Coordinates of C-alpha atoms and ligand atoms in Angstrom, one line a residue:
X252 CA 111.6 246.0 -29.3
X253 CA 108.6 243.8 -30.8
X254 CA 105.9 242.7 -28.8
X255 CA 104.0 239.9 -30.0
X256 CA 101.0 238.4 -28.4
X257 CA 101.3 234.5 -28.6
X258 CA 97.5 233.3 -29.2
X259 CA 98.0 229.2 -29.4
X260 CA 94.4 228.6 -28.8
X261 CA 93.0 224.6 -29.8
X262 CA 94.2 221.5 -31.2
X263 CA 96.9 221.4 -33.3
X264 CA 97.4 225.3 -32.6
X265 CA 99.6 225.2 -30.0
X266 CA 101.6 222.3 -31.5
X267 CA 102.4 224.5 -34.9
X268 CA 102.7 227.6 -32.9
X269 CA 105.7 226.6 -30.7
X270 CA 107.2 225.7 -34.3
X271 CA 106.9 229.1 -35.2
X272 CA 108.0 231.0 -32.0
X273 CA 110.6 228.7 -32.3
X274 CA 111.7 230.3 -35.8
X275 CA 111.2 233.7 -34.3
X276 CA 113.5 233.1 -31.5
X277 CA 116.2 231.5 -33.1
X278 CA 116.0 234.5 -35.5
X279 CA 116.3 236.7 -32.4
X280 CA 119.3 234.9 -30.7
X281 CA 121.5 235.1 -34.3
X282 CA 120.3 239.0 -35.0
X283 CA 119.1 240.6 -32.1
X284 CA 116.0 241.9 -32.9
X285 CA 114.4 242.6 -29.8
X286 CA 111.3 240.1 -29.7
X287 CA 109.4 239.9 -26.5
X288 CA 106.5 237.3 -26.1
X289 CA 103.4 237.2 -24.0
X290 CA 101.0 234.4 -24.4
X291 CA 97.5 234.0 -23.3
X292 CA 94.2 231.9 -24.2
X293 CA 91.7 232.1 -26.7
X294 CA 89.2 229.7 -27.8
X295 CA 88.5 225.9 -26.3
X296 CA 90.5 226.3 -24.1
X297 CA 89.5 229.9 -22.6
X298 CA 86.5 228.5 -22.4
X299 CA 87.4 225.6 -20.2
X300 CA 89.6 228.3 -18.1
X301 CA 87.3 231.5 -17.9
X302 CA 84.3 230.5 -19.0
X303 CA 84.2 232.6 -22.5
X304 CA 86.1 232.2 -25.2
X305 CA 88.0 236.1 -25.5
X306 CA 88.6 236.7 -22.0
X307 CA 89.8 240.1 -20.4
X308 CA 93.1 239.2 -19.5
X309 CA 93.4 238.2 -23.5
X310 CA 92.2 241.4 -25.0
X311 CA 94.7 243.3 -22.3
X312 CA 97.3 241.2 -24.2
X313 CA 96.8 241.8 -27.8
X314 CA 96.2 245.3 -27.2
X315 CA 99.6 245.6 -25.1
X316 CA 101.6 244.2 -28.0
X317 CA 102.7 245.1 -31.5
X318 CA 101.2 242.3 -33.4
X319 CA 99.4 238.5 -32.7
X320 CA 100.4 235.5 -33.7
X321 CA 97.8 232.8 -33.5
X322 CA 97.1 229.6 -33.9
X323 CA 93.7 228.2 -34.5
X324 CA 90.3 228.0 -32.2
X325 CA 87.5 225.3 -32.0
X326 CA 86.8 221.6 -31.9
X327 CA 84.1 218.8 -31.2
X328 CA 84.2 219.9 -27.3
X329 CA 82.7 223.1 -28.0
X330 CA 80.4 222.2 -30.8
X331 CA 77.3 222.1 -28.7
X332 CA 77.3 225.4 -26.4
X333 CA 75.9 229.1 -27.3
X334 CA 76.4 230.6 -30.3
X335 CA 77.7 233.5 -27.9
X336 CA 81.0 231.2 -26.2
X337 CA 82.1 229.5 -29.7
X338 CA 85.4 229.5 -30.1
X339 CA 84.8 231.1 -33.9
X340 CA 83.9 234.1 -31.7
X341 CA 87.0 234.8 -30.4
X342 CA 88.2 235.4 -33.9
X343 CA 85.4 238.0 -34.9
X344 CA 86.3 240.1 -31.5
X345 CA 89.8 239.8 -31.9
X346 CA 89.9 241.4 -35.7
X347 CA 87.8 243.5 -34.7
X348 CA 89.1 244.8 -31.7
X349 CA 92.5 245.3 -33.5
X350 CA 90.9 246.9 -36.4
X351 CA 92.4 244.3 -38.5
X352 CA 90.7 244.9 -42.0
X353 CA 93.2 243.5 -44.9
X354 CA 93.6 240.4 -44.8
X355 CA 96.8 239.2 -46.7
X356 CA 96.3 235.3 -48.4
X357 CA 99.4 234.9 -50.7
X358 CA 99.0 231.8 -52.7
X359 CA 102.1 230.7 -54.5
X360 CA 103.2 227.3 -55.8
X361 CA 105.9 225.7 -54.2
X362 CA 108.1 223.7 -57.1
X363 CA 108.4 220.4 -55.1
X364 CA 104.6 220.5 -53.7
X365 CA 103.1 220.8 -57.6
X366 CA 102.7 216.7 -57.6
X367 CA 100.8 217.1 -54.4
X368 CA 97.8 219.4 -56.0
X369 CA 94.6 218.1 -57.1
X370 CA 95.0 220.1 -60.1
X371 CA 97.1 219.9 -64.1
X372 CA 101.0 220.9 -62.6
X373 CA 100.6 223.1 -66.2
X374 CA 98.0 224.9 -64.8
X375 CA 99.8 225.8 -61.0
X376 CA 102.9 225.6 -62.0
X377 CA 104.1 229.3 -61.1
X378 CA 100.8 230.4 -59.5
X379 CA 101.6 234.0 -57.5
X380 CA 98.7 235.5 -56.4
X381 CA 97.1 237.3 -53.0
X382 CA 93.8 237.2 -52.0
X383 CA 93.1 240.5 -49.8
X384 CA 89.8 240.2 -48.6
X385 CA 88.4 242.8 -46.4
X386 CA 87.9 241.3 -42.6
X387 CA 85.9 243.7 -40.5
X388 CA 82.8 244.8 -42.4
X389 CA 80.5 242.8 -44.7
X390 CA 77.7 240.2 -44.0
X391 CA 79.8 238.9 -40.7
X392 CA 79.4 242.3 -38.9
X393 CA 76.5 243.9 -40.1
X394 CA 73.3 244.4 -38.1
X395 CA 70.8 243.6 -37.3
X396 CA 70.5 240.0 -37.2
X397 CA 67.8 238.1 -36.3
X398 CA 66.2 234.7 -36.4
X399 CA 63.7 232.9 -34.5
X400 CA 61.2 229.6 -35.7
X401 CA 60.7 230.7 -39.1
X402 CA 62.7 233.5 -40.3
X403 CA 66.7 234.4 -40.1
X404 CA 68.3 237.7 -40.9
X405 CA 71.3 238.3 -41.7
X406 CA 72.8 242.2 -43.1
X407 CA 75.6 243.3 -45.5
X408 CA 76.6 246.5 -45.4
X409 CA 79.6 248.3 -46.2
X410 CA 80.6 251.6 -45.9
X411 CA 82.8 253.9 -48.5
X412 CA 85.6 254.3 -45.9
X413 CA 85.9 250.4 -45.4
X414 CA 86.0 250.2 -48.8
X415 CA 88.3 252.9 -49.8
X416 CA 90.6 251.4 -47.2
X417 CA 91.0 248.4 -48.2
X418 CA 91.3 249.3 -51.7
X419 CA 94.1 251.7 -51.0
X420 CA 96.0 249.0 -49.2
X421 CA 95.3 246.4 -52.9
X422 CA 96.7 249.2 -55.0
X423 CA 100.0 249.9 -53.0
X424 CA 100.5 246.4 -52.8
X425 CA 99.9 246.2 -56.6
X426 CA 102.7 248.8 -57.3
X427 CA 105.5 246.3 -56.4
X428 CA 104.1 243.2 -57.5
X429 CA 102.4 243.1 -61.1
X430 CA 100.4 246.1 -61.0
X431 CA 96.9 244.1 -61.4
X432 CA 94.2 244.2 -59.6
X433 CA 90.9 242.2 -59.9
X434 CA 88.2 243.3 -58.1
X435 CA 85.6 240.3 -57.2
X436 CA 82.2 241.4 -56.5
X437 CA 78.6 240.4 -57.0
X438 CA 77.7 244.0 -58.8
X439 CA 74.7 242.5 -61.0
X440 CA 72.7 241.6 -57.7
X441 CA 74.0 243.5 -54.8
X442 CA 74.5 247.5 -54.1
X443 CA 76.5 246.6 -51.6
X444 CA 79.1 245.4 -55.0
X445 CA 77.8 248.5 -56.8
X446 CA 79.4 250.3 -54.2
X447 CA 82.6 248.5 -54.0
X448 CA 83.0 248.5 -57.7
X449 CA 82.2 252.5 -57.9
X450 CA 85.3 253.4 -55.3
X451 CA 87.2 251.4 -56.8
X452 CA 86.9 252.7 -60.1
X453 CA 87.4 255.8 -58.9
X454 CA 90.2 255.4 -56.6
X455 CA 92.0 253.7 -59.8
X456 CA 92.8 257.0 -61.4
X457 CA 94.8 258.1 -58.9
X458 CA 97.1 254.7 -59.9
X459 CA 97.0 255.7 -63.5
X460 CA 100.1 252.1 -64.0
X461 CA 97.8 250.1 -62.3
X462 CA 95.0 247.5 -64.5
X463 CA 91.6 247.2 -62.7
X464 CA 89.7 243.9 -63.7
X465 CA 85.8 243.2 -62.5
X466 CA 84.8 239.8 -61.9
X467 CA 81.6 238.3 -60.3
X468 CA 82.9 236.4 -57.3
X469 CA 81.0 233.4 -59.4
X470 CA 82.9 233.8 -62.3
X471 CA 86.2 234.4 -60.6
X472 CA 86.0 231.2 -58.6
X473 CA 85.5 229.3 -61.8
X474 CA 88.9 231.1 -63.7
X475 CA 90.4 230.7 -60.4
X476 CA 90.9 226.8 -61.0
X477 CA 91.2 227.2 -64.7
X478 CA 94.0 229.6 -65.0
X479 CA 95.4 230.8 -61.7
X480 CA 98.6 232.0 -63.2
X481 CA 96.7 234.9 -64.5
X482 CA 95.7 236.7 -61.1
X483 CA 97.7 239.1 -59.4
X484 CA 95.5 240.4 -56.9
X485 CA 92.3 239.4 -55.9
X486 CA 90.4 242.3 -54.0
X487 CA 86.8 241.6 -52.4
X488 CA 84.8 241.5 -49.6
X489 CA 84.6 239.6 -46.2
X490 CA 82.4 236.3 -47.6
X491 CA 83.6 236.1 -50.8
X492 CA 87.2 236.4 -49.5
X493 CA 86.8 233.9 -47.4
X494 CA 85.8 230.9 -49.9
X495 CA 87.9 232.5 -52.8
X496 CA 90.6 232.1 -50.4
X497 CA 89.8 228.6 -49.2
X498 CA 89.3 227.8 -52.8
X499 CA 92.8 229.1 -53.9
X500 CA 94.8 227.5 -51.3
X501 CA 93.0 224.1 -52.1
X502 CA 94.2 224.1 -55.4
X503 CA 97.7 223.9 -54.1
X504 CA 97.8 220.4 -52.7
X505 CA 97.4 221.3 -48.7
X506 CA 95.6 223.6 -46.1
X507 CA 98.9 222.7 -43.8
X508 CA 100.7 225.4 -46.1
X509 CA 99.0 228.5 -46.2
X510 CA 99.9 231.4 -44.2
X511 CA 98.0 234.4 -43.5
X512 CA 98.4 238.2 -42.5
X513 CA 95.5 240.9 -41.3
X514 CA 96.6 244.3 -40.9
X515 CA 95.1 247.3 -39.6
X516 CA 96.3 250.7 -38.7
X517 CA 98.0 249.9 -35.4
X518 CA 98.0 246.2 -34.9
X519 CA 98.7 243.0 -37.2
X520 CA 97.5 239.6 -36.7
X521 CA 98.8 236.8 -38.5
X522 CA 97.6 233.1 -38.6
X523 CA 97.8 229.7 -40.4
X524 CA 94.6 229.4 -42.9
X525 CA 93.8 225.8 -41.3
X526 CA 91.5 225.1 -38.5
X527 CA 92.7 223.6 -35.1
X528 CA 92.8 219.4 -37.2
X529 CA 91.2 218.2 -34.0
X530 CA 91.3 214.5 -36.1
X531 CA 95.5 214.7 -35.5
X532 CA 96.1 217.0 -32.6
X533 CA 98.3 215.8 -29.7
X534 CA 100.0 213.2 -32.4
X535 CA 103.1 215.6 -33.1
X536 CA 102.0 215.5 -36.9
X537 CA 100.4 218.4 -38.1
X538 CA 102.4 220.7 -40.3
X539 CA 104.0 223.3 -39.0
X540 CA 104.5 225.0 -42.2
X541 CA 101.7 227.2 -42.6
X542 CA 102.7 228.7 -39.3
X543 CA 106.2 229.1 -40.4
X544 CA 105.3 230.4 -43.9
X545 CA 102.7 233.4 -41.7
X546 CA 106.0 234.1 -39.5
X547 CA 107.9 235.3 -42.7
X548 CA 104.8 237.2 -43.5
X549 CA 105.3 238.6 -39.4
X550 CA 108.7 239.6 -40.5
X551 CA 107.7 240.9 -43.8
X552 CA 104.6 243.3 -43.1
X553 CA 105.6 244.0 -39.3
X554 CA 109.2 244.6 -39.5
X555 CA 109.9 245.5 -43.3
X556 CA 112.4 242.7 -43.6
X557 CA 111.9 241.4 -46.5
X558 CA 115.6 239.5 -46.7
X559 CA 114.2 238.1 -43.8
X560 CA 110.8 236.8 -44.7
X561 CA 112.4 236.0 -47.8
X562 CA 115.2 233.8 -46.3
X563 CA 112.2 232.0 -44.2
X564 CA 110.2 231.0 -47.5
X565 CA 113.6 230.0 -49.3
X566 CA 114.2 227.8 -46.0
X567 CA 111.1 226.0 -46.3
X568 CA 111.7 225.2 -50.1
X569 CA 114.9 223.8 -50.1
X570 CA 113.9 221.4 -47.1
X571 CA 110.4 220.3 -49.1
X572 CA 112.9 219.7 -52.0
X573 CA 115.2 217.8 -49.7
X574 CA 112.5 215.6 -49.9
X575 CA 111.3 216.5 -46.0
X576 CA 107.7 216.4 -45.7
X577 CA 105.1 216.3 -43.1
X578 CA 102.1 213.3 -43.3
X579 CA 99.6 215.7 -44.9
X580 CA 101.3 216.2 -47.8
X581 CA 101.3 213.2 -50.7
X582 CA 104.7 213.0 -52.4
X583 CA 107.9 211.1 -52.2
X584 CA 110.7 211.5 -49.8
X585 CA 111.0 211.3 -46.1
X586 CA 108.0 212.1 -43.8
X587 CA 109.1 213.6 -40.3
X588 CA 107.0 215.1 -37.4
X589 CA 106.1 218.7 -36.5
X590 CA 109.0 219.3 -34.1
X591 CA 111.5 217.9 -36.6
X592 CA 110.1 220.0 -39.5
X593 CA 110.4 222.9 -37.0
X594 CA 114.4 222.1 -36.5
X595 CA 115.0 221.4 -40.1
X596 CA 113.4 224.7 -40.9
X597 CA 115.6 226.6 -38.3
X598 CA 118.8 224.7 -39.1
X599 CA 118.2 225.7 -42.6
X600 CA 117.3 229.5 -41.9
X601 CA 120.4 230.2 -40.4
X602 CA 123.1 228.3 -42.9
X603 CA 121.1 230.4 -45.5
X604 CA 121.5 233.9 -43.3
X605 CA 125.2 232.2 -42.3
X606 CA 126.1 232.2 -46.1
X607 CA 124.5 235.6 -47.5
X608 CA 126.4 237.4 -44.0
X609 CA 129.8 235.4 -45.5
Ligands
NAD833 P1 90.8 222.0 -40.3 O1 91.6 223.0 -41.1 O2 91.1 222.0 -38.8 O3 91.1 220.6 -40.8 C1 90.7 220.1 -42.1 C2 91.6 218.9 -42.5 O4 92.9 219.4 -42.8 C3 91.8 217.9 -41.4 O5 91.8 216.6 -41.9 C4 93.1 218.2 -40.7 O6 93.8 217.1 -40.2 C5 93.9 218.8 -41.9 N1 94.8 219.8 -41.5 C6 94.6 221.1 -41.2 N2 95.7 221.7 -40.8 C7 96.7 220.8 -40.9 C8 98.1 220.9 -40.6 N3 98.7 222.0 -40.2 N4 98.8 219.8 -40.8 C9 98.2 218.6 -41.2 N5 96.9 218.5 -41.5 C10 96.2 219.6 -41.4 O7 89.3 222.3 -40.6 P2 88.0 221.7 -39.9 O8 88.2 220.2 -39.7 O9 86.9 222.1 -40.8 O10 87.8 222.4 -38.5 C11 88.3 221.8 -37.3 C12 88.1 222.9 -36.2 O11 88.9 224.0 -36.5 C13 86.6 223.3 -36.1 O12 86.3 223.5 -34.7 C14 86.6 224.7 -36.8 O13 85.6 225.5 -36.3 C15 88.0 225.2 -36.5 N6 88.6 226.1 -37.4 C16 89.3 227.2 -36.9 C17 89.9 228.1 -37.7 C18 90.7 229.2 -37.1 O14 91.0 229.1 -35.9 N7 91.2 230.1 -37.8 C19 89.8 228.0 -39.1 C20 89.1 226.9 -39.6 C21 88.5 226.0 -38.8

């Protein structure tokens, strides 16, 4: 049996996280795999019910179940109250309190999406990276803070274990994909990046196959757009994960694709990249894909099954080459809403699974 938490939270969330549970149940009926679902608030709307945007009777749930499955917090309502009952909260307690620390961007081009990127189809045609940024230490976490009139504080720290942690997850990772790892720091400024660049050095004898690059996080988000096809793995910190990540995933056409997985050492939490698109939410338009393409990664890291995961990500290729596309993304061909994208996507993972069974 698999628990999973169901987190739909704001917006668009819930819309592209039905699309997903959707997937996940369908998966269930045709193979039995034992999924049970619990869903509870988080966010907005948590805010509107309890009064706080991470209630109780939420943490109770995530930490009752195997993994999370979220969709995404915030919007204009919310904008204006403490800095303590923003949504964006909810998403610092809930890594933290699941000890979530790598957190798993794959950024791959999709063959039929390359006319929809902003950038040379030569240059992202074949893109196949990760971006595993660590989520629970850094600038985000570290105390104190502090601000008043004049002055604002904020700390970085990182300690060896978070380090040597998150490293050991890049090189294990590395040793079934391309065994390459780039390491993206800010080591000429901070000894926070001293730090990070002295473990990893030394963790990398014990991987003897495995090729260590250094990059400042400057000059890796420049080569990032020039020549993408080059990375493997991008290893780094919290902040710079978080805008090397944004940055990759622009360069492939839409935020409505990207998928994400954070995994700790008892719980996983996985999540679309985009925010909660208050501008379309409630128009059955958003793009369900992202949320799709992070339930492979569910069934992928959580359950081992890569046939599965792979099947998924197939799924979603063969009906973006069908020409099926949601309003977000520029190309030619058919443009149908979320639900519809969701059936197409199921329809599709089971003739697949139907014909590798026959
Ligand atoms: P956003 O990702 O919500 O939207 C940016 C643009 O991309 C919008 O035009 C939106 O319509 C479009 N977009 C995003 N996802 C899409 C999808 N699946 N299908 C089609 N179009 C999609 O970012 P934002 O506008 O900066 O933020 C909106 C709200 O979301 C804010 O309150 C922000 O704090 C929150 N946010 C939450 C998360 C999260 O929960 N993890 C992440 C980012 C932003």
């Amino acid at each position: 049996m698999f628990k999973i938490a169901v987190l739909p939270g704001d917006g668009i969330g819930p819309e592209v996280v039905e699309e997903g549970v959707k997937l996940l149940r369908a998966l269930d009926r045709e193979l039995n795999i034992g999924f049970v679902f619990e869903t509870a608030l988080i966010g907005g709307i948590a805010v509107d019910n309890y009064g706080i945007p991470f209630p109780e009777d939420t943490l109770k749930t995530v930490l009752n179940s195997d993994m999370v499955l979220l969709g995404a917090v915030g919007g204009p309502k919310w904008d204006n109250i403490e800095v303590s009952k923003r949504p964006e909260q909810a998403l610092l307690a809930l890594r933290k309190n699941l000890g979530v620390f790598a957190n798993i961007r794959p950024v791959k081009s999709i063959k039929p999406l390359i006319s929809a990127s902003p950038i040379k189809p030569e240059i992202i045609d074949g893109v196949d990276l990760i971006i595993l940024r660590e989520l629970t230490g850094g600038i985000y976490f570290g105390e104190p803070k502090y601000r008043d009139r004049e002055k604002a504080i904020d700390t970085l720290v990182y300690n060896r274990y978070e380090i040597e942690r998150i490293a050991r997850v890049a090189f294990k990772m590395s040793l079934s994909r391309r065994k390459k790892i780039t390491s993206v720091d800010k080591a000429n400024i901070l000894e926070s990046s001293r730090l990070w660049r002295e473990v990893v050095n030394e963790m990398s004898t014990d991987y003897p196959d495995v090729m260590i690059d250094h990059l400042y996080v400057d000059n890796c988000a420049m080569q990032l757009v020039r020549r993408p096809k080059d990375f493997d793995i991008i290893l780094t910190e919290n902040m710079f994960g978080d805008i090397l990540s944004d940055e990759a995933g622009a360069i492939l056409g839409s935020l409505g694709m990207l998928p994400s997985a954070s995994l700790g050492d008892k719980y996983a939490l996985y999540e679309p990249i985009h925010g909660s698109a208050p501008d379309i939410a409630g128009k059955g338009i958003a793009n369900p894909l992202a949320t799709i393409l992070t339930v492979a990664l569910l069934l992928r890291y959580s359950l081992n099954r890569e046939d599965l995961a792979g099947t998924v990500e197939k799924a979603v290729e063969e009906i973006l080459k069908e020409g099926y596309h949601t309003a977000d993304i520029k190309m030619d061909g058919k443009v149908v809403g979320t639900k519809e994208m969701g059936d197409l996507i199921v329809k599709k993972t089971l003739e697949i699974l139907e014909g590798d069974m026959r």
